mmCIF file of C-alpha atoms in Angstrom:
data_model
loop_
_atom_site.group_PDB
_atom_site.id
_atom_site.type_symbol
_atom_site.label_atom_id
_atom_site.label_comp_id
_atom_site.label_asym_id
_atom_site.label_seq_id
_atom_site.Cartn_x
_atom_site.Cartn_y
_atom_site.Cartn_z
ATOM 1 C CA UNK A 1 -32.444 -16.917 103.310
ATOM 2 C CA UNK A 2 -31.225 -18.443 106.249
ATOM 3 C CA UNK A 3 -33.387 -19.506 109.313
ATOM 4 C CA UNK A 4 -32.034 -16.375 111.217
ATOM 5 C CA UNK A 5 -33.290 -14.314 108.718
ATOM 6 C CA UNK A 6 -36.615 -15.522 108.112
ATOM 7 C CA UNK A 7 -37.128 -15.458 111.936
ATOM 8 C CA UNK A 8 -36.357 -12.312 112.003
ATOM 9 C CA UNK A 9 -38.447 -11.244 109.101
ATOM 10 C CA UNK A 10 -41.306 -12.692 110.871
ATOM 11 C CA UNK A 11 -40.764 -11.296 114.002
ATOM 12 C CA UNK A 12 -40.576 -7.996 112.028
ATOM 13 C CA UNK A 13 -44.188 -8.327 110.579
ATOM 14 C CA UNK A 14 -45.793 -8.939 114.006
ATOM 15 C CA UNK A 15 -47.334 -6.298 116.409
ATOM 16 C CA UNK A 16 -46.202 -7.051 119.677
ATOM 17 C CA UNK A 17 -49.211 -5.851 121.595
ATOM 18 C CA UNK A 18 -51.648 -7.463 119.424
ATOM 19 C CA UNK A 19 -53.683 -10.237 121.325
ATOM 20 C CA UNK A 20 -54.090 -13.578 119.624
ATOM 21 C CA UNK A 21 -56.842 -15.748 120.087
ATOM 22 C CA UNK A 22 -56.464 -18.936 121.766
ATOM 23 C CA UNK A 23 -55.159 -21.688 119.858
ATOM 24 C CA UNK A 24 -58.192 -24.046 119.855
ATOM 25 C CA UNK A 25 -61.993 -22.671 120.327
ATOM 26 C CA UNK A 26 -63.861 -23.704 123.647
ATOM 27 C CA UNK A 27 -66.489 -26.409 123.277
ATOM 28 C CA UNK A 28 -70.385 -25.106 122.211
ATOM 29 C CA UNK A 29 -69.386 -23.326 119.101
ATOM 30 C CA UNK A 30 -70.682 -24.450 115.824
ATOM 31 C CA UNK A 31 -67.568 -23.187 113.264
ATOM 32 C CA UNK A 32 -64.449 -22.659 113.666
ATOM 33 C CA UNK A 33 -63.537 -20.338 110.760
ATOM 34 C CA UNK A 34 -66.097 -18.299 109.365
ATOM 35 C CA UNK A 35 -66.481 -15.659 106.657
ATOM 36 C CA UNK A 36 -68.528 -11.936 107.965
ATOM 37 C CA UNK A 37 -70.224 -10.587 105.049
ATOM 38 C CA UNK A 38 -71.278 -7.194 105.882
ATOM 39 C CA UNK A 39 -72.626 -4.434 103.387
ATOM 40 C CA UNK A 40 -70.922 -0.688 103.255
ATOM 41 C CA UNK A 41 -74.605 1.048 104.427
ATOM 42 C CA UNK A 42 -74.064 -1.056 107.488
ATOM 43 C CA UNK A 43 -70.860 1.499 108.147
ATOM 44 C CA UNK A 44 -73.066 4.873 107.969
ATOM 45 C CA UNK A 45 -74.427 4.543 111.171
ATOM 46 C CA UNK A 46 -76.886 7.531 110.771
ATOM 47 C CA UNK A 47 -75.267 9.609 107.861
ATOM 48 C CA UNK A 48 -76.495 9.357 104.658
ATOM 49 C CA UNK A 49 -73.233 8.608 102.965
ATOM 50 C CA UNK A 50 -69.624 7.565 103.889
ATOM 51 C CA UNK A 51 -68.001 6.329 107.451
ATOM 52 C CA UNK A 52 -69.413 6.675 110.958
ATOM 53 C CA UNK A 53 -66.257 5.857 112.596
ATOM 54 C CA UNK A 54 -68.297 4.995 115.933
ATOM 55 C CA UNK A 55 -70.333 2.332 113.956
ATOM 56 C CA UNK A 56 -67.014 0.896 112.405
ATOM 57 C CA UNK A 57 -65.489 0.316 115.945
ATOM 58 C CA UNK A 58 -68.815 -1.247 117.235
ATOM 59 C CA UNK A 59 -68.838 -3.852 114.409
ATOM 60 C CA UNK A 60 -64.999 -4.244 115.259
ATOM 61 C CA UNK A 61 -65.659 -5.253 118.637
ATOM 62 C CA UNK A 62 -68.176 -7.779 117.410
ATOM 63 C CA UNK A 63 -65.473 -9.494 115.079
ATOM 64 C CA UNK A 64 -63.074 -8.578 118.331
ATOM 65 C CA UNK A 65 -65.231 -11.271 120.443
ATOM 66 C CA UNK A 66 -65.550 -13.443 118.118
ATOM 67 C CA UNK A 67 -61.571 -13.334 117.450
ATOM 68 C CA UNK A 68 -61.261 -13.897 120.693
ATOM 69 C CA UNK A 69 -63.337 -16.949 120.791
ATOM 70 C CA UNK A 70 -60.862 -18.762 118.877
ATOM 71 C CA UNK A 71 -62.632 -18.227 115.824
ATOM 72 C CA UNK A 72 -60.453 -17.923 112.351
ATOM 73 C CA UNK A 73 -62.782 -14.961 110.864
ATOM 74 C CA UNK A 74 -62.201 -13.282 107.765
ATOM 75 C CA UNK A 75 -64.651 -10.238 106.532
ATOM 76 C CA UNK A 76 -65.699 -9.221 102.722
ATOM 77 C CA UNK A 77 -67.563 -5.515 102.848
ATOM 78 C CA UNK A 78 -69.745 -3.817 100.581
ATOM 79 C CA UNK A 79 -68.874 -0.204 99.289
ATOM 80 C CA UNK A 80 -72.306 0.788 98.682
ATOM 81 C CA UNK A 81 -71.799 3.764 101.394
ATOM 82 C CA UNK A 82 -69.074 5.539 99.020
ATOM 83 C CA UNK A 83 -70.189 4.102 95.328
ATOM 84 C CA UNK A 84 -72.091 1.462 94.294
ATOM 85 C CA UNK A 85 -71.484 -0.075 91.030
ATOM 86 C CA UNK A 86 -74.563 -0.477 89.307
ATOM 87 C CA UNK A 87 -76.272 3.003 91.061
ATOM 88 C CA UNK A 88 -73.411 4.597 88.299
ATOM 89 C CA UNK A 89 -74.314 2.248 85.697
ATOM 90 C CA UNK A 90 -77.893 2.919 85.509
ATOM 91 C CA UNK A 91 -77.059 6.628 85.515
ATOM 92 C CA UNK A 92 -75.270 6.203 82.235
ATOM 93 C CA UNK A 93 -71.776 4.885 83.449
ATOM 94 C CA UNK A 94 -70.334 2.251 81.305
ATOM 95 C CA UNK A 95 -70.682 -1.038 84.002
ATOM 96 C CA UNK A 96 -67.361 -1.822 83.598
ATOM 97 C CA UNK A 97 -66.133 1.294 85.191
ATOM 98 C CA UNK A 98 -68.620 2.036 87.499
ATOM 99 C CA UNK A 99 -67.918 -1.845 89.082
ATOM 100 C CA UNK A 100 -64.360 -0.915 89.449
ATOM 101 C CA UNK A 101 -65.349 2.334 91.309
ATOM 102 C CA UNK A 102 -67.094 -0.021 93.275
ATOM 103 C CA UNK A 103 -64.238 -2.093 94.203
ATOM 104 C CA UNK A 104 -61.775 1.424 94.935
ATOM 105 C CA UNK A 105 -64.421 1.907 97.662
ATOM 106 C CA UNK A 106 -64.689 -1.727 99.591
ATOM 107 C CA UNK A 107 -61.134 -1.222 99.683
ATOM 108 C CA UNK A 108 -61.527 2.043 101.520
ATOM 109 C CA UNK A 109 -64.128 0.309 103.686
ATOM 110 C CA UNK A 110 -61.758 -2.722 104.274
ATOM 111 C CA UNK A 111 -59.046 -0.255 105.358
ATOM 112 C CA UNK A 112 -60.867 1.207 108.068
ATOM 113 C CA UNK A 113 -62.273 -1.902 109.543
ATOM 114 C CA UNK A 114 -58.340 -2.518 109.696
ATOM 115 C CA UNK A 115 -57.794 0.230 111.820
ATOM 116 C CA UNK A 116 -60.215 -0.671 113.827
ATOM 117 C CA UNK A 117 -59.457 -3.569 114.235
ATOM 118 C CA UNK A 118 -55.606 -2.975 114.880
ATOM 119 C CA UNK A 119 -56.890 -0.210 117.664
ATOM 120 C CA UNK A 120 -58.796 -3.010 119.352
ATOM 121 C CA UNK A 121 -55.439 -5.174 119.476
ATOM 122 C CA UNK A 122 -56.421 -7.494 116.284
ATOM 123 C CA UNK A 123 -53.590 -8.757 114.051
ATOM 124 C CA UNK A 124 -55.621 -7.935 110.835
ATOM 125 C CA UNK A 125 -54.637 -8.062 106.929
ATOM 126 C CA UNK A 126 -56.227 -6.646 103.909
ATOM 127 C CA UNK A 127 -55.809 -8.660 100.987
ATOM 128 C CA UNK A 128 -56.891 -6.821 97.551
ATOM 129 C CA UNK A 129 -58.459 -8.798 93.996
ATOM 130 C CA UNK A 130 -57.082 -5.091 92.239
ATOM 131 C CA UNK A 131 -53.267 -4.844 93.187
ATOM 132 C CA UNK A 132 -52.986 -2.286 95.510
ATOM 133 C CA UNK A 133 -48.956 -2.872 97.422
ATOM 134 C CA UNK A 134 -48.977 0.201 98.801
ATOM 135 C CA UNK A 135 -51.825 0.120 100.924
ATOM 136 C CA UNK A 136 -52.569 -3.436 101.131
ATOM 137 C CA UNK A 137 -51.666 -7.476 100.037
ATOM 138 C CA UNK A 138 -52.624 -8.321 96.770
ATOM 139 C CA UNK A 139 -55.020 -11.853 97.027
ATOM 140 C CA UNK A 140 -53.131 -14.758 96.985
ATOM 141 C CA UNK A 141 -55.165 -17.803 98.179
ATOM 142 C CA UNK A 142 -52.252 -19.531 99.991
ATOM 143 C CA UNK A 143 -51.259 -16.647 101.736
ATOM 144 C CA UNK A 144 -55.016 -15.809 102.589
ATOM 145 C CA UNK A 145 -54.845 -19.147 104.363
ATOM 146 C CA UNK A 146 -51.907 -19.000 106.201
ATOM 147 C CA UNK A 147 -52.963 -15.195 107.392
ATOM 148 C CA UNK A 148 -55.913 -17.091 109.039
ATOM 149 C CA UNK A 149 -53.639 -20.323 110.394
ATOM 150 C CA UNK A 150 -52.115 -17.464 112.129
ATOM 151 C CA UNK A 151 -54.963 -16.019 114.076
ATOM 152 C CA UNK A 152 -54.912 -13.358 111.940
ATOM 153 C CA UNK A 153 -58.508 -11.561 110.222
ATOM 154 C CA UNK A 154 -58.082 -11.320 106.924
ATOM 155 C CA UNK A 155 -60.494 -8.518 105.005
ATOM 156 C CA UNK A 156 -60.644 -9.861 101.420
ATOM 157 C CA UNK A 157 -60.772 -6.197 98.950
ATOM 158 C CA UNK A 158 -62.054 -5.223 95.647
ATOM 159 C CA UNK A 159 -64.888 -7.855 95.346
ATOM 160 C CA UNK A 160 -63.768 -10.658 92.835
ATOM 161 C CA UNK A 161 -61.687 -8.248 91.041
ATOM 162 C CA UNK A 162 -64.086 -8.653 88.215
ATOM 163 C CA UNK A 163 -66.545 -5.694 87.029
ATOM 164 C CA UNK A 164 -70.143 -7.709 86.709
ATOM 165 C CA UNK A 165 -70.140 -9.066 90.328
ATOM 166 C CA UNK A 166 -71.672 -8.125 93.663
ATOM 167 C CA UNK A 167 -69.534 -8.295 96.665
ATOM 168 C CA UNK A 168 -72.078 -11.249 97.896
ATOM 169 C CA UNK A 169 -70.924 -13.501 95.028
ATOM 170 C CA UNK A 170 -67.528 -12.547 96.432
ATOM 171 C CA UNK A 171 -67.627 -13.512 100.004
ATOM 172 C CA UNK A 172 -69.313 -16.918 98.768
ATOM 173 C CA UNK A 173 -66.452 -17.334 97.006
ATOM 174 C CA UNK A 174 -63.848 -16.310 99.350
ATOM 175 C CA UNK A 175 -65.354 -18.638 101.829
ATOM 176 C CA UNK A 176 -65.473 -21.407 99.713
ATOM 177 C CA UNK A 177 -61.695 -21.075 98.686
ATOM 178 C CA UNK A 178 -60.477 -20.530 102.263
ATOM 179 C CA UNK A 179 -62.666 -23.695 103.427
ATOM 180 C CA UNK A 180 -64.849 -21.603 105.742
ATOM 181 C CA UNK A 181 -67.454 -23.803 107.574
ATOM 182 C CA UNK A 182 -70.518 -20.776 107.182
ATOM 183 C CA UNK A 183 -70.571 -17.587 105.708
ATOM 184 C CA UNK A 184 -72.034 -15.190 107.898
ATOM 185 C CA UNK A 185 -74.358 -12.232 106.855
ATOM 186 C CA UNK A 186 -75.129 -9.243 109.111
ATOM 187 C CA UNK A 187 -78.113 -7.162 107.903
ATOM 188 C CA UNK A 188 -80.241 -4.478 109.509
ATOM 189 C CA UNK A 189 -82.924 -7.518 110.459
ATOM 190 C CA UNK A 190 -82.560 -10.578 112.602
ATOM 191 C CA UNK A 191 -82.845 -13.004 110.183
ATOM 192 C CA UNK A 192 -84.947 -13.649 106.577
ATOM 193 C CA UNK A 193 -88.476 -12.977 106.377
ATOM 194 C CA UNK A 194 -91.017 -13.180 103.499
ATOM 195 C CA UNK A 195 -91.085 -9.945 103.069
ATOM 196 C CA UNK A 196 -89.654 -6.431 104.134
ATOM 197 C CA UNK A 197 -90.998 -6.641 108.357
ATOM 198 C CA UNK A 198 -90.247 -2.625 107.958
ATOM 199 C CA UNK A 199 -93.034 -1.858 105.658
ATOM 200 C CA UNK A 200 -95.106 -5.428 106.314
ATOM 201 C CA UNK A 201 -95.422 -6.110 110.219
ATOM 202 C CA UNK A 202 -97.565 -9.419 109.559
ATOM 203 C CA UNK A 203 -93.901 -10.909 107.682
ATOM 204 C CA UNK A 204 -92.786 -14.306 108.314
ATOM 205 C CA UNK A 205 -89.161 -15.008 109.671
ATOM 206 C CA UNK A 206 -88.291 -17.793 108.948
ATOM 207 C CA UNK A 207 -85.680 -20.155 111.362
ATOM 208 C CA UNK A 208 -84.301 -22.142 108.419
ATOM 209 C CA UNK A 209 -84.511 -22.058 104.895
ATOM 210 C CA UNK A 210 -82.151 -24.644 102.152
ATOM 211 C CA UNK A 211 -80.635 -23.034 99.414
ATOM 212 C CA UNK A 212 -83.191 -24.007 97.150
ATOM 213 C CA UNK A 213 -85.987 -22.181 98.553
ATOM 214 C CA UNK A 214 -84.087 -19.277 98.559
ATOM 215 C CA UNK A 215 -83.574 -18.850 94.735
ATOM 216 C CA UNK A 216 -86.920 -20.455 93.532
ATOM 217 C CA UNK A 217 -89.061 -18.321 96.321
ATOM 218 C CA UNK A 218 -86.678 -15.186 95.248
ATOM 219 C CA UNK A 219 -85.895 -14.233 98.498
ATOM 220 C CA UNK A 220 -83.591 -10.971 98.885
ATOM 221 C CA UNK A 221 -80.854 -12.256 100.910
ATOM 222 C CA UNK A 222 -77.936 -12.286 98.614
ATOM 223 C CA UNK A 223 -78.096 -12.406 94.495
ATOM 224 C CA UNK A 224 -78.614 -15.535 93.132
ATOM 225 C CA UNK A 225 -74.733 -16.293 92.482
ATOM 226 C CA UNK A 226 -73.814 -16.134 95.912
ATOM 227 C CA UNK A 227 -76.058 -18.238 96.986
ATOM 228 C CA UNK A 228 -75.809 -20.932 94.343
ATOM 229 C CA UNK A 229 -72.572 -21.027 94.971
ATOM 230 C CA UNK A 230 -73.021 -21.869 98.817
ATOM 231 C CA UNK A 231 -75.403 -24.315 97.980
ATOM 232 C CA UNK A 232 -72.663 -25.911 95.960
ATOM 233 C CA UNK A 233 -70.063 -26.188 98.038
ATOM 234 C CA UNK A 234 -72.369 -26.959 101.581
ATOM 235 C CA UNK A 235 -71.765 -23.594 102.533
ATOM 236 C CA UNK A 236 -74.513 -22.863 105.303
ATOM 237 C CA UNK A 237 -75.300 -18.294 104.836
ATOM 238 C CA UNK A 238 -76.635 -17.351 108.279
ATOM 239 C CA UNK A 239 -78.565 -14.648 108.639
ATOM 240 C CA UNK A 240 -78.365 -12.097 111.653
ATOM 241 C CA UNK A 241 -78.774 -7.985 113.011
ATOM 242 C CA UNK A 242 -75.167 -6.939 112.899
ATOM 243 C CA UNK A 243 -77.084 -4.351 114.737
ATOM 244 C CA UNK A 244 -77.756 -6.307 117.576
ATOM 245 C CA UNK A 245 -74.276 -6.587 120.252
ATOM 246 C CA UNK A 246 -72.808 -9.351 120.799
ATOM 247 C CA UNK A 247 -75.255 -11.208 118.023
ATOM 248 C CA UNK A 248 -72.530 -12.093 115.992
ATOM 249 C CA UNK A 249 -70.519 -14.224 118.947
ATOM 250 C CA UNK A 250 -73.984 -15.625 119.897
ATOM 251 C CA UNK A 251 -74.919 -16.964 116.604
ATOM 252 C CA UNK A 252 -72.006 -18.929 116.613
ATOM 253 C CA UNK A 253 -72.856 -20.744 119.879
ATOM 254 C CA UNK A 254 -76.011 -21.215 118.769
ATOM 255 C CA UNK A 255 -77.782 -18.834 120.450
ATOM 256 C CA UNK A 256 -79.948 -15.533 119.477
ATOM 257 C CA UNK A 257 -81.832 -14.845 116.619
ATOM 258 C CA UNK A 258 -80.938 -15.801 113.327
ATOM 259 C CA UNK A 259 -82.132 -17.639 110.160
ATOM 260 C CA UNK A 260 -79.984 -20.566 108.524
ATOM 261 C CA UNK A 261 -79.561 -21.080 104.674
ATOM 262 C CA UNK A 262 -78.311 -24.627 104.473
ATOM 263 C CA UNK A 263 -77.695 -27.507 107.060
ATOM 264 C CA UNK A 264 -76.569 -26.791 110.922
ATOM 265 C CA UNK A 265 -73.109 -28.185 111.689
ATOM 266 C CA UNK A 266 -72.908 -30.293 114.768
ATOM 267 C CA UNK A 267 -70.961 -28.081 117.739
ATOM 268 C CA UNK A 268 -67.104 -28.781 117.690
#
């Protein structure tokens, strides 16, 4: 192809009222590309099942700000709000099937967070572990990479592609293969405590926890893969209230409420 042509093919792919970040962060924030892992439930707002689309726009305009930060930011969503894997598999379901059910719905998760996103002015690509051209990028690691060189949020679809493992394991190992410096995980409480504040109000929340204490004091963060997978690849798993606005652009600067799994980077 010549160099017109591939210009042209670019220019093609871009929206041309999408706003990209800047091309370096501003001083006081502690990564520079990050990984959002965010479960479907945190999507139903107040339904008991499915989409609330206002609740998918206000987590949009968290990832918006932190976009706009400079931040490279990719996302890996749960679809426990439409089917969750091992729900079917306990009710008789062969796992297998029931997992990839699971995956079909992250992907319909991952495809509204796109809209969303695209509405708000985000350059944003879905890239699928199940092949899926139609309707989104099948996962190519490379091209994952160059998607976020490009200021460009990349929602990583379908889990690992493999029936057997939770979305968590997934988005510790998306962030370790697209070098992200922390892997971010929004939950319906500021941080991890050592036990469920909802139903015990004299719960510890703890400000910073390794990786080890984690697994040995069983602490129900993420499953045991994901975070032994962090742990060995320095991956840092912050904990915050993707409830709470604005949290997630605070955390990175350092500020707000939050527990860390793992070591604290130095600002850049």
């Amino acid at each position: 192809m010549s160099k017109a042509g591939a210009s042209s093919t670019v220019a093609e792919g871009e929206h041309p009222s999408v706003a990209h970040a800047p091309a370096s962060p501003p001083p006081g924030l502690l990564y520079k590309r990050v990984l959002l892992k965010i479960s479907g439930e945190a999507l139903m707002g107040q339904r008991d099942y499915g989409l609330e689309p206002a609740t998918v726009n206000r987590v949009a305009k968290e990832v918006q700000a932190v976009h706009a930060l400079g931040v490279e930011c990719c996302l890996v969503i749960g679809g426990g709000n439409i089917f969750r894997g091992i729900a079917g598999a306990s009710e008789g379901m062969q796992r297998a099937s029931a997992d990839y059910m699971g995956m079909l719905a992250t992907i319909m998760n991952a495809l509204a967070m796109q809209n969303a996103l695209e509405q708000l002015g985000v350059d944003t690509r879905v890239l699928s572990a199940i092949p899926m051209q139609s309707v989104c990028e099948p996962y190519i690691r490379r091209r994952a990479v160059r998607h976020l060189e490009k200021r460009r949020v990349v929602i990583f679809a379908a889990g690992t592609g493999n029936p057997y493992f939770t979305t968590d394991t997934a988005a510790a190992l998306r962030a370790s293969e697209m070098g992200c410096q922390a892997l971010l995980k929004g939950t319906k409480v500021d941080g991890v405590y050592s036990a469920d504040p909802k139903f015990h109000k004299d719960a510890e929340r703890y400000q910073q926890l390794s990786h080890q204490d984690v697994l040995a004091r069983d602490l129900k963060v993420m499953d045991a893969t994901a975070i032994a997978l962090a742990r060995d690849n320095g991956i840092p798993i912050i904990v915050f209230s993707i409830h709470s606005p604005g949290m997630m652009a605070e955390v990175l600067q350092d500020r707000g409420r939050f527990t860390v799994i793992g070591n604290r980077h130095e600002k850049i």
